[in-house]
C-alpha cells in the first residue's frame, strides 16, 4: 500500500510539472485549419468593393496580409494564385507587379512554377511580351527553379506573331544558362506554334534540328506538319510527296487522315493520277481507304479525263464493300455526262434510291444541266417531270437551268412559259435570263407577250 501511494505521488508530480510537447499532427492540423480560415476571409474581402486601393498597392494584397496575420499563419501559394487570377479576371494588370515584388522580397516559401507559367500566358494573351520575358528570367529570384514547363509556355507565347518569333533563339540560348534542358516537348511547342501561324518551312527546319540532335519525333507532330504543308497554296507535288517520304524514313507510318490530306492536296491541284498512286500506296500499307478517299480520287481522275480509271475505281469501291454516298454518285454521274453517256447516268440516278441513297435536287440539276448543254431538251424535260413525281421539289436552280437551256436552243416561248411558272411559285431567277426572254420574244414579233 505504501509502494502504491509513492507511485501515485510520482505520477501526479510528472503530470503537474513535466512539459509535454505538442503533437506534430495536432500542430499541423491547427495550421491547416487557420490557413483555410484565412483563405475564406481573403475571398470574402475580394467580394467587397475596394475603398483604399492605391496606384502601387492592390487592396487584395492588403487583404491577404491582414487575413493571414489575424490567424497567425504564413500566406500560402494558393492564396497568391487566388490574387493573381482575381486581378486578371478584373483586368487589374497594373497591380500584378506589386504582388510579385511582395512575393519575392517578403515571403519565404517556394511558389510553384505553375504560378509563373500562368502569368506568362496571361501576359502573352494581353500582348505584354516584354513583361512575359522579364518574368521568365526572374523566376529563380522567387526561390523557384525554372524548368522546361515555363520555357515551353514562353516559347508558345512568343510564337504567336513574327516579332516574338525572332526572340525565340535568344530565349533558348539563355535558358541553357538557367540550367533548363531543352526537351522534345519544347520542339513540339515550337513546331505547333509555327504551324499555327503558317510558317511551315520554319517548322520543318525545327524538325530537322530535332532529328540531328537525336530527339525522337512523335506521330502527332509528323501528321501536323504534313497537314499544314498540304494546306500551303504554293506547295508543289514534289515537296509534299518528298516530305511524306522523308517522314517514312524517320519511322512515321501515315494513317487514314494523313493519306486523305495528301490526296486532297493532289486532287485540288488537278493531279488525279498522282492521287490514284497515293491511294494504291495506302492499300499497300494495309490501310483500307474510306468512301471519302475514293470519292476524292474518283473526282481527280475524272478531271484528268481518264474515264476508264474512273469506272475501275467505282467498281473497286463497291467490291470493297463501301457504300457510295450522294456526293460519290454525283461525281461519277458527272463523269458519265462528260462522256455524253446520258443513258448510263440516268440509270445510275434510278438505281441510287434502290441502293438506299435517295437523289436530291443537286443530283438532278447536274444531270439536267448536262442534258441541256447537249441539246437533249426532251430527256431533260422528262427528268424534271420525274423529279416532281418523286417529290423532289423544283428549286430556283432547276428552273434557271431549264429556262437557259430552252432559250439557248431557240425555244423562247417554252422558256417564257417556264419563267411564268417560276414566278407563280415565288421563285425569282437571275435578271440575265429575264432579259434574254424579253429580247427573244421581241425578235419573234411577240411584243404583247414581252410586255
CSV table of N, CA, C and O in Angstrom, one decimal, residues 285-363:
chain,number,residue,atom,x,y,z
A,285,UNK,N,0.0,-0.3,-97.8
A,285,UNK,CA,0.3,-0.2,-96.3
A,285,UNK,C,-0.8,-0.8,-95.5
A,285,UNK,O,-0.8,-0.6,-94.2
A,286,UNK,N,-1.7,-1.5,-96.1
A,286,UNK,CA,-2.8,-2.3,-95.4
A,286,UNK,C,-3.7,-1.3,-94.7
A,286,UNK,O,-4.3,-1.6,-93.6
A,287,UNK,N,-4.0,-0.2,-95.3
A,287,UNK,CA,-5.0,0.8,-94.8
A,287,UNK,C,-6.1,0.8,-95.8
A,287,UNK,O,-5.9,1.2,-96.9
A,288,UNK,N,-7.3,0.4,-95.4
A,288,UNK,CA,-8.4,0.4,-96.3
A,288,UNK,C,-9.0,1.8,-96.4
A,288,UNK,O,-9.4,2.4,-95.5
A,289,UNK,N,-8.9,2.3,-97.7
A,289,UNK,CA,-9.4,3.7,-97.9
A,289,UNK,C,-10.9,3.7,-97.6
A,289,UNK,O,-11.7,2.8,-97.9
A,290,UNK,N,-11.4,4.9,-97.1
A,290,UNK,CA,-12.8,5.0,-96.9
A,290,UNK,C,-13.5,5.6,-98.1
A,290,UNK,O,-12.8,6.0,-99.1
A,291,UNK,N,-14.8,5.8,-98.1
A,291,UNK,CA,-15.5,6.3,-99.2
A,291,UNK,C,-15.1,7.8,-99.6
A,291,UNK,O,-15.1,8.2,-100.7
A,292,UNK,N,-14.6,8.5,-98.5
A,292,UNK,CA,-14.2,9.9,-98.8
A,292,UNK,C,-12.9,9.9,-99.6
A,292,UNK,O,-12.8,10.7,-100.6
A,293,UNK,N,-12.0,9.0,-99.4
A,293,UNK,CA,-10.8,8.9,-100.2
A,293,UNK,C,-11.1,8.5,-101.6
A,293,UNK,O,-10.6,9.1,-102.6
A,294,UNK,N,-11.9,7.5,-101.7
A,294,UNK,CA,-12.3,7.0,-103.1
A,294,UNK,C,-13.0,8.1,-103.9
A,294,UNK,O,-12.7,8.3,-105.1
A,295,UNK,N,-13.9,8.9,-103.2
A,295,UNK,CA,-14.6,9.9,-103.9
A,295,UNK,C,-13.7,11.0,-104.4
A,295,UNK,O,-13.8,11.5,-105.5
A,296,UNK,N,-12.7,11.4,-103.6
A,296,UNK,CA,-11.7,12.4,-104.0
A,296,UNK,C,-10.9,12.0,-105.2
A,296,UNK,O,-10.7,12.7,-106.1
A,297,UNK,N,-10.4,10.7,-105.1
A,297,UNK,CA,-9.6,10.2,-106.2
A,297,UNK,C,-10.5,10.1,-107.5
A,297,UNK,O,-10.0,10.3,-108.6
A,298,UNK,N,-11.7,9.6,-107.3
A,298,UNK,CA,-12.6,9.5,-108.5
A,298,UNK,C,-12.8,10.8,-109.1
A,298,UNK,O,-12.8,11.0,-110.4
A,299,UNK,N,-13.0,11.9,-108.3
A,299,UNK,CA,-13.1,13.2,-108.9
A,299,UNK,C,-11.8,13.7,-109.6
A,299,UNK,O,-11.9,14.3,-110.7
A,300,UNK,N,-10.7,13.3,-109.1
A,300,UNK,CA,-9.4,13.6,-109.7
A,300,UNK,C,-9.2,13.0,-111.0
A,300,UNK,O,-8.8,13.7,-112.0
A,301,UNK,N,-9.5,11.7,-111.1
A,301,UNK,CA,-9.2,11.0,-112.4
A,301,UNK,C,-10.3,11.5,-113.5
A,301,UNK,O,-9.9,11.5,-114.7
A,302,UNK,N,-11.5,11.8,-113.1
A,302,UNK,CA,-12.5,12.3,-114.0
A,302,UNK,C,-12.0,13.7,-114.5
A,302,UNK,O,-12.2,14.0,-115.7
A,303,UNK,N,-11.5,14.5,-113.6
A,303,UNK,CA,-10.9,15.8,-114.1
A,303,UNK,C,-9.8,15.6,-115.1
A,303,UNK,O,-9.6,16.5,-116.0
A,304,UNK,N,-9.0,14.5,-114.9
A,304,UNK,CA,-7.9,14.2,-115.8
A,304,UNK,C,-8.4,13.5,-117.1
A,304,UNK,O,-7.6,13.1,-117.9
A,305,UNK,N,-9.8,13.3,-117.1
A,305,UNK,CA,-10.4,12.7,-118.3
A,305,UNK,C,-10.0,11.2,-118.5
A,305,UNK,O,-10.0,10.7,-119.6
A,306,UNK,N,-9.6,10.6,-117.4
A,306,UNK,CA,-9.3,9.1,-117.5
A,306,UNK,C,-10.5,8.4,-117.1
A,306,UNK,O,-10.6,7.9,-115.9
A,307,UNK,N,-11.5,8.3,-118.0
A,307,UNK,CA,-12.8,7.7,-117.6
A,307,UNK,C,-12.7,6.2,-117.4
A,307,UNK,O,-13.5,5.6,-116.6
A,308,UNK,N,-11.8,5.5,-118.0
A,308,UNK,CA,-11.6,4.1,-117.8
A,308,UNK,C,-11.2,3.8,-116.3
A,308,UNK,O,-11.7,2.9,-115.7
A,309,UNK,N,-10.2,4.6,-115.8
A,309,UNK,CA,-9.8,4.5,-114.4
A,309,UNK,C,-11.0,4.8,-113.5
A,309,UNK,O,-11.1,4.2,-112.4
A,310,UNK,N,-11.8,5.8,-113.9
A,310,UNK,CA,-13.0,6.2,-113.1
A,310,UNK,C,-13.9,5.0,-112.9
A,310,UNK,O,-14.4,4.7,-111.8
A,311,UNK,N,-14.2,4.3,-114.0
A,311,UNK,CA,-15.1,3.1,-114.0
A,311,UNK,C,-14.5,2.0,-113.1
A,311,UNK,O,-15.2,1.4,-112.3
A,312,UNK,N,-13.2,1.8,-113.2
A,312,UNK,CA,-12.5,0.8,-112.4
A,312,UNK,C,-12.6,1.2,-110.9
A,312,UNK,O,-12.8,0.3,-110.1
A,313,UNK,N,-12.4,2.4,-110.6
A,313,UNK,CA,-12.4,2.9,-109.2
A,313,UNK,C,-13.8,2.7,-108.6
A,313,UNK,O,-13.9,2.2,-107.5
A,314,UNK,N,-14.8,3.1,-109.4
A,314,UNK,CA,-16.2,2.9,-108.9
A,314,UNK,C,-16.5,1.5,-108.6
A,314,UNK,O,-17.1,1.1,-107.6
A,315,UNK,N,-16.1,0.6,-109.5
A,315,UNK,CA,-16.4,-0.8,-109.4
A,315,UNK,C,-15.6,-1.4,-108.2
A,315,UNK,O,-16.1,-2.2,-107.4
A,316,UNK,N,-14.3,-0.9,-108.0
A,316,UNK,CA,-13.5,-1.3,-106.9
A,316,UNK,C,-14.0,-1.0,-105.5
A,316,UNK,O,-14.0,-1.8,-104.6
A,317,UNK,N,-14.6,0.2,-105.4
A,317,UNK,CA,-15.1,0.6,-104.1
A,317,UNK,C,-16.3,-0.2,-103.7
A,317,UNK,O,-16.6,-0.5,-102.5
A,318,UNK,N,-17.1,-0.6,-104.7
A,318,UNK,CA,-18.3,-1.5,-104.5
A,318,UNK,C,-17.8,-2.9,-104.1
A,318,UNK,O,-18.4,-3.5,-103.2
A,319,UNK,N,-16.7,-3.4,-104.7
A,319,UNK,CA,-16.2,-4.7,-104.4
A,319,UNK,C,-15.7,-4.7,-103.0
A,319,UNK,O,-15.8,-5.7,-102.2
A,320,UNK,N,-15.1,-3.6,-102.5
A,320,UNK,CA,-14.5,-3.5,-101.2
A,320,UNK,C,-15.6,-3.3,-100.1
A,320,UNK,O,-15.3,-3.3,-98.9
A,321,UNK,N,-16.9,-3.3,-100.6
A,321,UNK,CA,-18.0,-3.2,-99.6
A,321,UNK,C,-18.3,-1.8,-99.1
A,321,UNK,O,-19.0,-1.6,-98.1
A,322,UNK,N,-17.7,-0.8,-99.8
A,322,UNK,CA,-18.0,0.6,-99.4
A,322,UNK,C,-19.3,1.0,-100.0
A,322,UNK,O,-19.7,0.6,-101.1
A,323,UNK,N,-20.1,1.8,-99.3
A,323,UNK,CA,-21.4,2.3,-99.7
A,323,UNK,C,-21.2,3.7,-100.2
A,323,UNK,O,-20.9,4.6,-99.4
A,324,UNK,N,-21.5,4.0,-101.5
A,324,UNK,CA,-21.3,5.3,-102.0
A,324,UNK,C,-22.4,6.3,-101.4
A,324,UNK,O,-23.5,5.9,-101.2
A,325,UNK,N,-22.0,7.5,-101.1
A,325,UNK,CA,-22.9,8.5,-100.7
A,325,UNK,C,-23.4,9.4,-101.9
A,325,UNK,O,-23.0,9.1,-103.0
A,326,UNK,N,-24.2,10.3,-101.6
A,326,UNK,CA,-24.7,11.2,-102.7
A,326,UNK,C,-23.6,11.9,-103.4
A,326,UNK,O,-23.7,12.1,-104.6
A,327,UNK,N,-22.6,12.3,-102.7
A,327,UNK,CA,-21.5,13.1,-103.3
A,327,UNK,C,-20.7,12.1,-104.3
A,327,UNK,O,-20.3,12.6,-105.3
A,328,UNK,N,-20.5,10.9,-103.8
A,328,UNK,CA,-19.8,9.9,-104.7
A,328,UNK,C,-20.6,9.7,-106.0
A,328,UNK,O,-20.0,9.7,-107.1
A,329,UNK,N,-21.9,9.5,-105.9
A,329,UNK,CA,-22.7,9.3,-107.1
A,329,UNK,C,-22.7,10.6,-108.0
A,329,UNK,O,-22.6,10.5,-109.2
A,330,UNK,N,-22.7,11.7,-107.4
A,330,UNK,CA,-22.7,13.0,-108.1
A,330,UNK,C,-21.4,13.1,-109.0
A,330,UNK,O,-21.4,13.5,-110.1
A,331,UNK,N,-20.3,12.7,-108.3
A,331,UNK,CA,-19.0,12.8,-109.0
A,331,UNK,C,-19.0,11.8,-110.2
A,331,UNK,O,-18.6,12.1,-111.3
A,332,UNK,N,-19.5,10.6,-110.0
A,332,UNK,CA,-19.5,9.6,-111.0
A,332,UNK,C,-20.5,9.9,-112.1
A,332,UNK,O,-20.1,9.7,-113.3
A,333,UNK,N,-21.6,10.4,-111.8
A,333,UNK,CA,-22.6,10.8,-112.8
A,333,UNK,C,-22.0,12.0,-113.6
A,333,UNK,O,-22.2,12.0,-114.9
A,334,UNK,N,-21.3,12.9,-113.0
A,334,UNK,CA,-20.7,14.0,-113.7
A,334,UNK,C,-19.7,13.4,-114.8
A,334,UNK,O,-19.6,14.0,-115.9
A,335,UNK,N,-19.0,12.4,-114.4
A,335,UNK,CA,-18.0,11.8,-115.3
A,335,UNK,C,-18.7,11.1,-116.5
A,335,UNK,O,-18.3,11.2,-117.6
A,336,UNK,N,-19.9,10.5,-116.3
A,336,UNK,CA,-20.6,9.9,-117.3
A,336,UNK,C,-21.2,10.9,-118.3
A,336,UNK,O,-21.2,10.8,-119.5
A,337,UNK,N,-21.6,12.1,-117.7
A,337,UNK,CA,-22.2,13.2,-118.5
A,337,UNK,C,-21.1,13.8,-119.4
A,337,UNK,O,-21.4,14.2,-120.5
A,338,UNK,N,-19.9,13.9,-118.9
A,338,UNK,CA,-18.8,14.4,-119.7
A,338,UNK,C,-18.4,13.5,-120.9
A,338,UNK,O,-17.9,14.0,-121.8
A,339,UNK,N,-18.8,12.3,-120.8
A,339,UNK,CA,-18.6,11.3,-121.9
A,339,UNK,C,-19.9,11.3,-122.8
A,339,UNK,O,-19.9,10.5,-123.7
A,340,UNK,N,-20.9,12.1,-122.4
A,340,UNK,CA,-22.1,12.1,-123.1
A,340,UNK,C,-22.9,10.8,-123.0
A,340,UNK,O,-23.7,10.4,-123.9
A,341,UNK,N,-22.5,10.1,-122.0
A,341,UNK,CA,-23.2,8.8,-121.7
A,341,UNK,C,-24.4,9.0,-120.8
A,341,UNK,O,-24.4,8.6,-119.6
A,342,UNK,N,-25.4,9.7,-121.4
A,342,UNK,CA,-26.5,10.1,-120.5
A,342,UNK,C,-27.4,8.9,-120.1
A,342,UNK,O,-28.0,8.9,-119.0
A,343,UNK,N,-27.5,7.9,-121.0
A,343,UNK,CA,-28.3,6.7,-120.6
A,343,UNK,C,-27.8,6.1,-119.3
A,343,UNK,O,-28.5,5.7,-118.4
A,344,UNK,N,-26.4,5.9,-119.3
A,344,UNK,CA,-25.8,5.3,-118.1
A,344,UNK,C,-26.0,6.2,-116.9
A,344,UNK,O,-26.3,5.7,-115.7
A,345,UNK,N,-25.9,7.5,-117.1
A,345,UNK,CA,-26.1,8.5,-116.0
A,345,UNK,C,-27.5,8.4,-115.4
A,345,UNK,O,-27.7,8.4,-114.2
A,346,UNK,N,-28.5,8.3,-116.3
A,346,UNK,CA,-29.9,8.2,-115.9
A,346,UNK,C,-30.2,6.9,-115.1
A,346,UNK,O,-30.9,6.9,-114.1
A,347,UNK,N,-29.5,5.9,-115.6
A,347,UNK,CA,-29.7,4.6,-114.9
A,347,UNK,C,-29.1,4.6,-113.5
A,347,UNK,O,-29.7,4.0,-112.6
A,348,UNK,N,-27.9,5.3,-113.4
A,348,UNK,CA,-27.3,5.4,-112.0
A,348,UNK,C,-28.3,6.2,-111.1
A,348,UNK,O,-28.4,5.8,-109.9
A,349,UNK,N,-28.9,7.3,-111.6
A,349,UNK,CA,-29.8,8.1,-110.8
A,349,UNK,C,-31.0,7.2,-110.3
A,349,UNK,O,-31.4,7.2,-109.2
A,350,UNK,N,-31.5,6.3,-111.3
A,350,UNK,CA,-32.6,5.5,-111.0
A,350,UNK,C,-32.2,4.4,-109.9
A,350,UNK,O,-33.0,4.0,-109.1
A,351,UNK,N,-31.0,3.9,-110.0
A,351,UNK,CA,-30.5,2.9,-109.0
A,351,UNK,C,-30.1,3.4,-107.7
A,351,UNK,O,-30.0,2.7,-106.7
A,352,UNK,N,-29.9,4.7,-107.6
A,352,UNK,CA,-29.5,5.3,-106.3
A,352,UNK,C,-30.5,5.0,-105.2
A,352,UNK,O,-30.1,4.6,-104.1
A,353,UNK,N,-31.8,5.3,-105.5
A,353,UNK,CA,-32.8,5.1,-104.5
A,353,UNK,C,-32.9,3.6,-104.1
A,353,UNK,O,-33.2,3.3,-102.9
A,354,UNK,N,-32.7,2.7,-105.1
A,354,UNK,CA,-32.8,1.3,-104.8
A,354,UNK,C,-31.7,0.9,-103.8
A,354,UNK,O,-31.8,0.0,-103.0
A,355,UNK,N,-30.5,1.6,-103.9
A,355,UNK,CA,-29.4,1.3,-103.1
A,355,UNK,C,-29.4,2.1,-101.8
A,355,UNK,O,-28.4,2.1,-101.0
A,356,UNK,N,-30.5,2.7,-101.5
A,356,UNK,CA,-30.6,3.4,-100.2
A,356,UNK,C,-30.0,4.8,-100.1
A,356,UNK,O,-29.8,5.4,-99.1
A,357,UNK,N,-29.8,5.4,-101.3
A,357,UNK,CA,-29.2,6.8,-101.4
A,357,UNK,C,-30.1,7.6,-102.3
A,357,UNK,O,-30.0,7.6,-103.5
A,358,UNK,N,-31.1,8.2,-101.7
A,358,UNK,CA,-32.1,9.0,-102.4
A,358,UNK,C,-31.5,10.2,-103.1
A,358,UNK,O,-30.8,11.0,-102.4
A,359,UNK,N,-31.6,10.3,-104.4
A,359,UNK,CA,-31.0,11.5,-105.1
A,359,UNK,C,-31.8,12.8,-104.8
A,359,UNK,O,-33.0,12.8,-104.7
A,360,UNK,N,-31.0,13.8,-104.5
A,360,UNK,CA,-31.6,15.1,-104.2
A,360,UNK,C,-31.6,16.0,-105.4
A,360,UNK,O,-31.2,15.7,-106.5
A,361,UNK,N,-32.1,17.3,-105.2
A,361,UNK,CA,-32.2,18.2,-106.4
A,361,UNK,C,-30.8,18.5,-107.0
A,361,UNK,O,-30.7,18.8,-108.2
A,362,UNK,N,-29.7,18.5,-106.2
A,362,UNK,CA,-28.4,18.7,-106.7
A,362,UNK,C,-28.0,17.7,-107.8
A,362,UNK,O,-27.5,18.1,-108.8
A,363,UNK,N,-28.3,16.4,-107.5
A,363,UNK,CA,-28.0,15.4,-108.5
A,363,UNK,C,-28.8,15.6,-109.8
A,363,UNK,O,-28.3,15.5,-110.9
